[in-house]
mmCIF file of C-alpha atoms and ligand atoms in Angstrom:
data_model
loop_
_atom_site.group_PDB
_atom_site.id
_atom_site.type_symbol
_atom_site.label_atom_id
_atom_site.label_comp_id
_atom_site.label_asym_id
_atom_site.label_seq_id
_atom_site.Cartn_x
_atom_site.Cartn_y
_atom_site.Cartn_z
ATOM 1 C CA MET A 1 -0.384 -18.142 -19.049
ATOM 2 C CA ASN A 2 -2.677 -14.673 -18.121
ATOM 3 C CA GLN A 3 -4.082 -12.625 -20.589
ATOM 4 C CA GLN A 4 -2.142 -9.251 -21.316
ATOM 5 C CA ILE A 5 -3.175 -6.448 -19.132
ATOM 6 C CA ILE A 6 -0.870 -3.945 -19.584
ATOM 7 C CA ASN A 7 0.458 -3.162 -23.101
ATOM 8 C CA LYS A 8 3.405 -0.733 -22.360
ATOM 9 C CA LEU A 9 4.312 -0.608 -18.852
ATOM 10 C CA CYS A 10 7.142 1.738 -17.179
ATOM 11 C CA ILE A 11 8.971 0.245 -14.303
ATOM 12 C CA ILE A 12 10.905 3.828 -12.936
ATOM 13 C CA GLY A 13 13.853 2.459 -10.550
ATOM 14 C CA VAL A 14 14.417 -1.243 -12.146
ATOM 15 C CA GLY A 15 15.921 -2.514 -8.593
ATOM 16 C CA LEU A 16 14.777 -5.472 -6.540
ATOM 17 C CA ILE A 17 11.058 -4.658 -6.425
ATOM 18 C CA GLY A 18 10.575 -3.153 -9.930
ATOM 19 C CA GLY A 19 12.870 -5.758 -11.336
ATOM 20 C CA SER A 20 10.810 -8.450 -9.952
ATOM 21 C CA LEU A 21 7.652 -7.097 -11.027
ATOM 22 C CA ALA A 22 8.927 -6.788 -14.699
ATOM 23 C CA ARG A 23 10.094 -10.409 -14.370
ATOM 24 C CA ALA A 24 7.116 -11.639 -12.938
ATOM 25 C CA LEU A 25 5.032 -9.904 -15.788
ATOM 26 C CA LYS A 26 6.653 -11.085 -18.324
ATOM 27 C CA LYS A 27 6.836 -14.531 -16.624
ATOM 28 C CA ALA A 28 2.802 -14.342 -16.710
ATOM 29 C CA GLY A 29 2.557 -13.169 -20.395
ATOM 30 C CA ALA A 30 0.284 -10.028 -18.716
ATOM 31 C CA VAL A 31 2.506 -7.173 -20.493
ATOM 32 C CA GLY A 32 3.713 -6.123 -23.851
ATOM 33 C CA ASP A 33 6.604 -4.002 -23.844
ATOM 34 C CA ILE A 34 8.282 -2.689 -20.904
ATOM 35 C CA VAL A 35 10.801 0.365 -20.256
ATOM 36 C CA GLY A 36 12.925 0.947 -17.871
ATOM 37 C CA ALA A 37 13.984 4.374 -15.782
ATOM 38 C CA GLY A 38 16.559 5.718 -13.581
ATOM 39 C CA ARG A 39 19.418 7.632 -13.298
ATOM 40 C CA ASP A 40 22.613 4.996 -13.974
ATOM 41 C CA VAL A 41 22.918 4.133 -17.168
ATOM 42 C CA ALA A 42 25.032 0.814 -16.320
ATOM 43 C CA HIS A 43 21.929 -0.061 -13.825
ATOM 44 C CA LEU A 44 19.517 -0.330 -16.783
ATOM 45 C CA GLU A 45 21.873 -1.622 -19.240
ATOM 46 C CA LYS A 46 22.169 -4.940 -17.033
ATOM 47 C CA ALA A 47 18.485 -5.040 -16.265
ATOM 48 C CA LYS A 48 18.162 -4.975 -20.278
ATOM 49 C CA ALA A 49 20.852 -7.746 -20.639
ATOM 50 C CA LEU A 50 19.154 -9.808 -17.706
ATOM 51 C CA GLY A 51 15.462 -9.308 -20.080
ATOM 52 C CA VAL A 52 14.046 -7.678 -17.446
ATOM 53 C CA ILE A 53 13.010 -4.708 -19.344
ATOM 54 C CA ASP A 54 12.885 -4.300 -23.245
ATOM 55 C CA HIS A 55 14.448 -0.798 -23.205
ATOM 56 C CA PHE A 56 15.351 1.763 -21.133
ATOM 57 C CA GLU A 57 15.581 6.062 -20.882
ATOM 58 C CA THR A 58 17.001 8.066 -18.485
ATOM 59 C CA ASP A 59 14.948 11.030 -19.567
ATOM 60 C CA ILE A 60 11.876 9.922 -17.265
ATOM 61 C CA SER A 61 9.976 12.272 -19.229
ATOM 62 C CA LEU A 62 10.336 10.636 -22.135
ATOM 63 C CA ALA A 63 10.602 7.082 -20.731
ATOM 64 C CA VAL A 64 6.680 7.170 -19.647
ATOM 65 C CA LYS A 65 5.400 8.240 -22.968
ATOM 66 C CA ASP A 66 2.776 6.152 -24.651
ATOM 67 C CA CYS A 67 2.531 3.829 -21.237
ATOM 68 C CA ASP A 68 -0.654 2.526 -19.795
ATOM 69 C CA MET A 69 0.654 1.885 -16.520
ATOM 70 C CA VAL A 70 3.472 3.720 -14.435
ATOM 71 C CA VAL A 71 5.266 1.791 -11.782
ATOM 72 C CA VAL A 72 7.261 4.378 -9.633
ATOM 73 C CA ALA A 73 9.772 1.628 -7.320
ATOM 74 C CA VAL A 74 12.388 3.964 -6.127
ATOM 75 C CA PRO A 75 13.546 4.989 -2.759
ATOM 76 C CA LEU A 76 10.609 7.328 -0.951
ATOM 77 C CA GLY A 77 13.269 9.829 -0.502
ATOM 78 C CA ALA A 78 13.062 9.916 -4.772
ATOM 79 C CA MET A 79 9.279 9.730 -4.825
ATOM 80 C CA GLN A 80 8.443 13.942 -4.931
ATOM 81 C CA SER A 81 11.399 14.420 -7.637
ATOM 82 C CA VAL A 82 9.726 11.210 -9.776
ATOM 83 C CA PHE A 83 6.572 12.920 -9.513
ATOM 84 C CA GLU A 84 7.650 16.186 -10.492
ATOM 85 C CA GLN A 85 9.038 14.354 -14.106
ATOM 86 C CA ILE A 86 5.509 12.902 -14.894
ATOM 87 C CA ALA A 87 3.722 15.571 -13.830
ATOM 88 C CA PRO A 88 3.798 17.693 -16.901
ATOM 89 C CA VAL A 89 3.526 14.942 -19.536
ATOM 90 C CA ILE A 90 0.875 12.230 -17.679
ATOM 91 C CA THR A 91 -2.184 11.688 -19.700
ATOM 92 C CA ASN A 92 -5.921 10.640 -18.762
ATOM 93 C CA ASP A 93 -5.000 6.951 -19.143
ATOM 94 C CA MET A 94 -1.970 6.322 -17.537
ATOM 95 C CA ILE A 95 -2.178 4.587 -14.212
ATOM 96 C CA ILE A 96 0.084 5.484 -11.898
ATOM 97 C CA THR A 97 0.933 3.448 -8.892
ATOM 98 C CA ASP A 98 4.428 2.731 -6.488
ATOM 99 C CA VAL A 99 5.585 0.306 -4.356
ATOM 100 C CA GLY A 100 6.697 2.514 -1.470
ATOM 101 C CA SER A 101 6.880 0.991 2.074
ATOM 102 C CA ALA A 102 5.138 4.089 3.840
ATOM 103 C CA LYS A 103 2.319 5.593 2.534
ATOM 104 C CA GLY A 104 1.053 8.760 3.948
ATOM 105 C CA SER A 105 4.578 10.505 2.647
ATOM 106 C CA VAL A 106 4.405 9.257 -0.717
ATOM 107 C CA VAL A 107 0.822 10.520 -1.047
ATOM 108 C CA LYS A 108 2.481 14.078 0.267
ATOM 109 C CA ALA A 109 4.824 13.882 -2.265
ATOM 110 C CA ALA A 110 2.020 13.254 -5.012
ATOM 111 C CA GLN A 111 0.160 16.229 -3.865
ATOM 112 C CA ALA A 112 3.710 18.586 -3.681
ATOM 113 C CA ALA A 113 4.319 17.697 -7.577
ATOM 114 C CA PHE A 114 0.714 17.078 -9.267
ATOM 115 C CA LYS A 115 -0.940 19.789 -7.080
ATOM 116 C CA ASP A 116 -4.495 18.268 -8.066
ATOM 117 C CA ILE A 117 -3.659 14.401 -7.417
ATOM 118 C CA PRO A 118 -4.490 12.698 -10.867
ATOM 119 C CA ALA A 119 -7.700 10.108 -10.697
ATOM 120 C CA THR A 120 -5.187 7.502 -12.130
ATOM 121 C CA LEU A 121 -2.867 7.245 -8.737
ATOM 122 C CA VAL A 122 -3.044 4.575 -7.107
ATOM 123 C CA PRO A 123 -0.718 3.920 -4.332
ATOM 124 C CA GLY A 124 0.558 0.422 -3.415
ATOM 125 C CA HIS A 125 2.971 -1.310 -1.283
ATOM 126 C CA PRO A 126 4.138 -5.124 -1.930
ATOM 127 C CA ILE A 127 4.580 -6.956 1.563
ATOM 128 C CA ALA A 128 7.434 -8.606 0.226
ATOM 129 C CA GLY A 129 11.163 -8.426 -0.265
ATOM 130 C CA THR A 130 14.474 -9.346 0.765
ATOM 131 C CA GLU A 131 17.699 -7.514 2.365
ATOM 132 C CA LYS A 132 19.406 -7.557 -1.192
ATOM 133 C CA SER A 133 18.882 -4.760 -3.381
ATOM 134 C CA GLY A 134 19.136 -4.158 -7.214
ATOM 135 C CA VAL A 135 17.861 -5.701 -10.437
ATOM 136 C CA GLU A 136 20.675 -8.536 -10.294
ATOM 137 C CA ALA A 137 18.564 -9.817 -6.927
ATOM 138 C CA SER A 138 15.168 -9.527 -8.577
ATOM 139 C CA PHE A 139 13.555 -12.560 -9.056
ATOM 140 C CA PRO A 140 9.761 -13.347 -10.814
ATOM 141 C CA GLU A 141 8.509 -15.334 -8.044
ATOM 142 C CA LEU A 142 8.526 -12.477 -5.339
ATOM 143 C CA TYR A 143 4.977 -11.757 -5.532
ATOM 144 C CA GLU A 144 3.441 -15.486 -5.563
ATOM 145 C CA ASN A 145 0.830 -15.868 -2.594
ATOM 146 C CA ARG A 146 2.025 -12.649 -1.172
ATOM 147 C CA ARG A 147 0.342 -9.612 0.017
ATOM 148 C CA ILE A 148 0.252 -6.128 -1.888
ATOM 149 C CA ILE A 149 -1.518 -3.329 -0.225
ATOM 150 C CA ILE A 150 -3.258 -1.120 -2.178
ATOM 151 C CA THR A 151 -4.247 2.550 -0.756
ATOM 152 C CA PRO A 152 -6.572 4.031 -3.081
ATOM 153 C CA LEU A 153 -7.364 7.775 -2.418
ATOM 154 C CA GLU A 154 -10.697 9.556 -2.809
ATOM 155 C CA THR A 155 -9.635 10.677 -6.094
ATOM 156 C CA SER A 156 -8.701 7.587 -7.502
ATOM 157 C CA SER A 157 -10.764 5.760 -10.145
ATOM 158 C CA THR A 158 -12.088 2.478 -10.314
ATOM 159 C CA THR A 159 -10.629 2.063 -13.834
ATOM 160 C CA ALA A 160 -7.326 2.544 -12.207
ATOM 161 C CA ILE A 161 -7.759 0.685 -8.858
ATOM 162 C CA SER A 162 -8.784 -2.445 -10.878
ATOM 163 C CA LYS A 163 -5.663 -2.262 -13.086
ATOM 164 C CA VAL A 164 -3.147 -1.827 -10.595
ATOM 165 C CA LYS A 165 -5.547 -5.042 -9.146
ATOM 166 C CA SER A 166 -5.065 -6.927 -11.870
ATOM 167 C CA MET A 167 -1.364 -6.137 -12.721
ATOM 168 C CA TRP A 168 -0.435 -7.541 -8.966
ATOM 169 C CA GLN A 169 -2.839 -10.392 -9.215
ATOM 170 C CA ALA A 170 -1.108 -11.414 -12.506
ATOM 171 C CA CYS A 171 1.982 -11.716 -10.687
ATOM 172 C CA GLY A 172 0.176 -14.769 -8.085
ATOM 173 C CA ALA A 173 -0.410 -11.660 -5.781
ATOM 174 C CA ASP A 174 -3.166 -11.530 -3.072
ATOM 175 C CA VAL A 175 -4.135 -7.777 -3.279
ATOM 176 C CA ILE A 176 -6.287 -6.401 -0.206
ATOM 177 C CA GLU A 177 -7.306 -2.509 0.417
ATOM 178 C CA THR A 178 -6.532 -0.307 3.199
ATOM 179 C CA THR A 179 -6.346 3.309 4.268
ATOM 180 C CA ILE A 180 -3.359 5.031 4.077
ATOM 181 C CA GLU A 181 -3.037 5.683 8.015
ATOM 182 C CA HIS A 182 -4.087 2.322 8.657
ATOM 183 C CA HIS A 183 -1.342 0.941 6.137
ATOM 184 C CA ASP A 184 1.436 2.951 7.783
ATOM 185 C CA GLU A 185 0.474 2.113 11.657
ATOM 186 C CA VAL A 186 0.428 -1.388 11.050
ATOM 187 C CA LEU A 187 3.753 -0.998 8.817
ATOM 188 C CA ALA A 188 5.171 0.532 11.806
ATOM 189 C CA ALA A 189 4.336 -2.364 14.187
ATOM 190 C CA THR A 190 5.264 -5.524 11.947
ATOM 191 C CA SER A 191 7.947 -4.373 9.385
ATOM 192 C CA HIS A 192 9.426 -1.104 10.170
ATOM 193 C CA LEU A 193 9.984 -1.708 14.462
ATOM 194 C CA PRO A 194 11.625 -5.088 13.771
ATOM 195 C CA HIS A 195 13.651 -3.825 11.196
ATOM 196 C CA MET A 196 14.966 -1.038 14.281
ATOM 197 C CA LEU A 197 15.230 -4.263 16.933
ATOM 198 C CA ALA A 198 17.729 -5.880 14.479
ATOM 199 C CA PHE A 199 19.676 -2.896 13.472
ATOM 200 C CA SER A 200 19.790 -1.687 17.147
ATOM 201 C CA LEU A 201 20.910 -4.918 18.162
ATOM 202 C CA VAL A 202 23.366 -5.675 15.437
ATOM 203 C CA ASP A 203 25.137 -2.385 16.103
ATOM 204 C CA THR A 204 25.018 -2.309 19.899
ATOM 205 C CA LEU A 205 27.212 -5.918 19.716
ATOM 206 C CA ALA A 206 29.339 -4.268 17.057
ATOM 207 C CA LYS A 207 30.410 -1.488 19.565
ATOM 208 C CA MET A 208 31.267 -3.664 22.580
ATOM 209 C CA ASP A 209 35.515 -4.672 23.030
ATOM 210 C CA ALA A 210 34.549 -7.996 22.756
ATOM 211 C CA LYS A 211 32.624 -7.893 19.484
ATOM 212 C CA ASN A 212 34.863 -11.033 17.182
ATOM 213 C CA GLU A 213 34.399 -13.494 20.538
ATOM 214 C CA ILE A 214 30.168 -12.047 20.225
ATOM 215 C CA PHE A 215 30.076 -12.613 16.825
ATOM 216 C CA ASP A 216 31.922 -15.650 17.050
ATOM 217 C CA PHE A 217 29.718 -17.543 19.575
ATOM 218 C CA ALA A 218 26.447 -15.909 17.845
ATOM 219 C CA ALA A 219 24.408 -19.490 16.471
ATOM 220 C CA GLY A 220 21.118 -19.783 14.558
ATOM 221 C CA GLY A 221 19.081 -17.896 16.140
ATOM 222 C CA PHE A 222 21.057 -14.437 16.124
ATOM 223 C CA ARG A 223 21.146 -15.134 12.590
ATOM 224 C CA ASP A 224 17.333 -15.609 12.338
ATOM 225 C CA PHE A 225 16.790 -12.077 14.270
ATOM 226 C CA THR A 226 19.555 -9.860 12.709
ATOM 227 C CA ARG A 227 19.053 -11.353 8.757
ATOM 228 C CA ILE A 228 16.999 -8.226 8.239
ATOM 229 C CA ALA A 229 19.747 -5.685 9.667
ATOM 230 C CA SER A 230 21.734 -6.922 6.071
ATOM 231 C CA SER A 231 19.246 -4.308 4.412
ATOM 232 C CA ASP A 232 19.876 -1.579 3.166
ATOM 233 C CA PRO A 233 20.669 1.528 5.339
ATOM 234 C CA ASP A 234 19.802 4.122 2.826
ATOM 235 C CA MET A 235 16.242 2.696 2.247
ATOM 236 C CA TRP A 236 16.057 2.449 6.151
ATOM 237 C CA ARG A 237 16.643 5.750 6.920
ATOM 238 C CA ASP A 238 14.215 6.997 4.192
ATOM 239 C CA ILE A 239 11.416 4.468 5.654
ATOM 240 C CA CYS A 240 12.149 6.018 8.846
ATOM 241 C CA LEU A 241 11.758 9.385 7.711
ATOM 242 C CA ALA A 242 8.676 8.652 6.052
ATOM 243 C CA ASN A 243 6.589 6.649 8.509
ATOM 244 C CA GLY A 244 8.707 8.774 11.764
ATOM 245 C CA ASP A 245 5.414 9.591 13.612
ATOM 246 C CA ALA A 246 3.677 5.944 13.454
ATOM 247 C CA LEU A 247 7.276 4.620 14.219
ATOM 248 C CA VAL A 248 8.381 6.542 17.200
ATOM 249 C CA GLU A 249 5.222 5.805 18.990
ATOM 250 C CA MET A 250 5.863 1.712 18.292
ATOM 251 C CA ILE A 251 9.289 2.252 19.473
ATOM 252 C CA LYS A 252 8.049 3.651 22.689
ATOM 253 C CA LYS A 253 5.939 1.022 23.188
ATOM 254 C CA PHE A 254 8.340 -1.550 22.919
ATOM 255 C CA SER A 255 11.156 0.255 25.066
ATOM 256 C CA ASP A 256 8.104 0.470 27.798
ATOM 257 C CA ASP A 257 8.099 -3.191 27.451
ATOM 258 C CA LEU A 258 11.560 -4.047 27.363
ATOM 259 C CA GLN A 259 12.173 -1.414 30.517
ATOM 260 C CA LYS A 260 9.375 -4.152 32.433
ATOM 261 C CA LEU A 261 11.231 -7.561 31.163
ATOM 262 C CA SER A 262 14.290 -5.966 32.462
ATOM 263 C CA ASN A 263 13.275 -4.579 35.927
ATOM 264 C CA ALA A 264 11.170 -7.936 36.213
ATOM 265 C CA ILE A 265 14.813 -9.611 35.744
ATOM 266 C CA GLU A 266 16.427 -7.419 38.268
ATOM 267 C CA LYS A 267 13.781 -8.065 40.730
ATOM 268 C CA ASN A 268 13.424 -11.923 39.974
ATOM 269 C CA ASP A 269 10.282 -11.701 39.058
ATOM 270 C CA SER A 270 9.315 -15.480 37.901
ATOM 271 C CA THR A 271 5.911 -15.123 37.194
ATOM 272 C CA TYR A 272 6.079 -12.145 34.938
ATOM 273 C CA LEU A 273 8.579 -13.420 33.013
ATOM 274 C CA LYS A 274 7.187 -17.042 32.119
ATOM 275 C CA GLU A 275 3.867 -15.176 31.730
ATOM 276 C CA THR A 276 5.154 -12.618 29.232
ATOM 277 C CA PHE A 277 7.343 -15.384 27.457
ATOM 278 C CA GLU A 278 4.092 -17.411 27.629
ATOM 279 C CA ARG A 279 1.873 -15.089 25.734
ATOM 280 C CA ALA A 280 4.416 -14.319 23.453
ATOM 281 C CA LYS A 281 4.948 -17.599 22.445
ATOM 282 C CA LYS A 282 1.753 -18.527 22.218
ATOM 283 C CA ALA A 283 0.695 -15.260 19.740
ATOM 284 C CA ARG A 284 4.161 -16.563 17.856
ATOM 285 C CA ASP A 285 2.932 -20.115 17.470
ATOM 286 C CA GLU A 286 -0.809 -19.169 16.630
ATOM 287 C CA PHE A 287 0.453 -16.658 13.614
ATOM 288 C CA CYS A 288 2.865 -19.778 12.415
ATOM 289 C CA ASP A 289 -0.401 -22.019 12.464
ATOM 290 C CA SER A 290 -2.402 -19.479 10.123
ATOM 291 C CA LYS A 291 0.455 -18.805 7.703
ATOM 292 C CA ASN A 292 1.701 -22.642 7.398
ATOM 293 C CA ILE A 293 5.000 -21.587 8.884
ATOM 294 C CA ASN A 294 6.927 -24.447 10.033
ATOM 295 C CA ASP A 295 10.523 -22.810 10.227
ATOM 296 C CA SER A 296 12.022 -25.176 12.399
ATOM 297 C CA LEU A 297 12.428 -26.907 9.263
ATOM 298 C CA GLU A 298 13.799 -23.778 7.124
HETATM 299 P P1 NAP B 301 16.494 -0.577 -5.525
HETATM 300 O O1 NAP B 301 16.886 -2.198 -5.336
HETATM 301 O O2 NAP B 301 17.429 -0.256 -4.710
HETATM 302 O O3 NAP B 301 16.004 0.070 -6.344
HETATM 303 C C1 NAP B 301 16.028 1.388 -6.658
HETATM 304 C C2 NAP B 301 15.683 1.407 -7.792
HETATM 305 O O4 NAP B 301 15.403 3.110 -7.508
HETATM 306 C C3 NAP B 301 17.249 1.434 -8.401
HETATM 307 O O5 NAP B 301 17.270 0.705 -9.688
HETATM 308 C C4 NAP B 301 17.994 2.556 -8.634
HETATM 309 O O6 NAP B 301 18.305 2.762 -9.788
HETATM 310 C C5 NAP B 301 15.947 3.666 -9.182
HETATM 311 N N1 NAP B 301 16.390 5.003 -8.593
HETATM 312 C C6 NAP B 301 17.055 5.506 -7.110
HETATM 313 N N2 NAP B 301 16.989 6.583 -7.122
HETATM 314 C C7 NAP B 301 16.705 7.382 -8.137
HETATM 315 C C8 NAP B 301 15.875 8.600 -8.582
HETATM 316 N N3 NAP B 301 16.379 9.476 -7.819
HETATM 317 N N4 NAP B 301 15.424 8.367 -10.148
HETATM 318 C C9 NAP B 301 14.993 7.528 -10.595
HETATM 319 N N5 NAP B 301 15.544 6.647 -10.253
HETATM 320 C C10 NAP B 301 16.111 6.148 -9.111
HETATM 321 O O7 NAP B 301 15.445 -0.934 -3.649
HETATM 322 P P2 NAP B 301 14.319 -1.912 -3.625
HETATM 323 O O8 NAP B 301 14.524 -2.698 -2.652
HETATM 324 O O9 NAP B 301 13.679 -2.274 -4.806
HETATM 325 O O10 NAP B 301 13.105 -0.929 -3.159
HETATM 326 C C11 NAP B 301 12.309 0.123 -4.125
HETATM 327 C C12 NAP B 301 10.983 0.739 -3.681
HETATM 328 O O11 NAP B 301 10.158 -0.582 -2.669
HETATM 329 C C13 NAP B 301 11.617 1.880 -2.160
HETATM 330 O O12 NAP B 301 10.446 2.974 -2.365
HETATM 331 C C14 NAP B 301 11.101 0.865 -0.729
HETATM 332 O O13 NAP B 301 10.569 1.390 -0.026
HETATM 333 C C15 NAP B 301 10.050 -0.313 -1.606
HETATM 334 N N6 NAP B 301 9.844 -1.602 -0.986
HETATM 335 C C16 NAP B 301 11.104 -2.305 -0.955
HETATM 336 C C17 NAP B 301 11.269 -3.442 -0.308
HETATM 337 C C18 NAP B 301 12.376 -4.463 0.049
HETATM 338 O O14 NAP B 301 12.027 -5.370 0.830
HETATM 339 N N7 NAP B 301 13.373 -4.244 -0.269
HETATM 340 C C19 NAP B 301 9.842 -3.978 0.076
HETATM 341 C C20 NAP B 301 8.390 -3.499 -0.311
HETATM 342 C C21 NAP B 301 8.619 -1.840 -0.932
HETATM 343 P P3 NAP B 301 19.538 3.983 -10.434
HETATM 344 O O15 NAP B 301 20.294 3.807 -9.134
HETATM 345 O O16 NAP B 301 20.413 3.544 -11.745
HETATM 346 O O17 NAP B 301 19.141 5.160 -10.323
#
């Protein structure tokens, strides 16, 4: 059991990500009191009944009162409005972080809301999640052995950075630091593009006349590849809007390569096809080895 590192925590947005953080910190004994905030009383009552939070408030400016840590875990499109509500009441010893899947847009939202970004703000992003949403889907082990990327700003104080790191480490996570730009480029490639491919593939098939037959014939490979197309559409709309430049760049790169593959098939270019598949297989095998993944067992 960890020592208590947060006295009073406010989680704004007690869904999958915020709820799992609350559960993990409670399980680790790393937090005293947890207040949840959100728009919908029924969701917050559910979170309290599940033991995820101790109290709740729908007025965000009241929810953060006396908190030494505030975690903003709302959809990207709601970040600015939440920052605007806490701006008038933040104090010098209130650490603020977020969990948004894109970071440039969160910093823009903070600039617009706070004018002078507080030294206690340290943006963050847990590289963990599922295709489910809401507090019912939250669980305390979500962050165990997972990476949390924090993107401290020039203005972020060392005290704030170290407290945000300790919070995630108490959940069993491995915390790494990078810049906002690097985060957004890398996530466009490794997370945002794959989600676009899954959504787009399922949508293309669903629009075909023979869709029922196609889905009937689909097997494990289709299921593996398309699991993430069950993710929350609102969240993914927000991520596309928030990280549009980096994502469009990746979609262009991928479309060029897909076109080359299509040309090679048309021209019966077996060398191109085999070389592409060999390169991809080698890269994926190395990735799985480095992460100890054996997905034939899953
Ligand atoms: P979620 O399960 O839908 O939870 C979002 C929560 O935010 C809900 O509890 C919702 O509660 C609250 N909320 C929505 N709009 C709000 C507003 N305007 N003011 C106050 N509260 C609001 O979503 P999630 O998956 O936890 O995602 C939350 C954040 O984590 C997003 O920024 C996402 O980019 C990031 N993230 C998600 C994943 C993932 O795999 N899901 C992974 C890493 C990071 P009410 O409806 O009651 O207001």
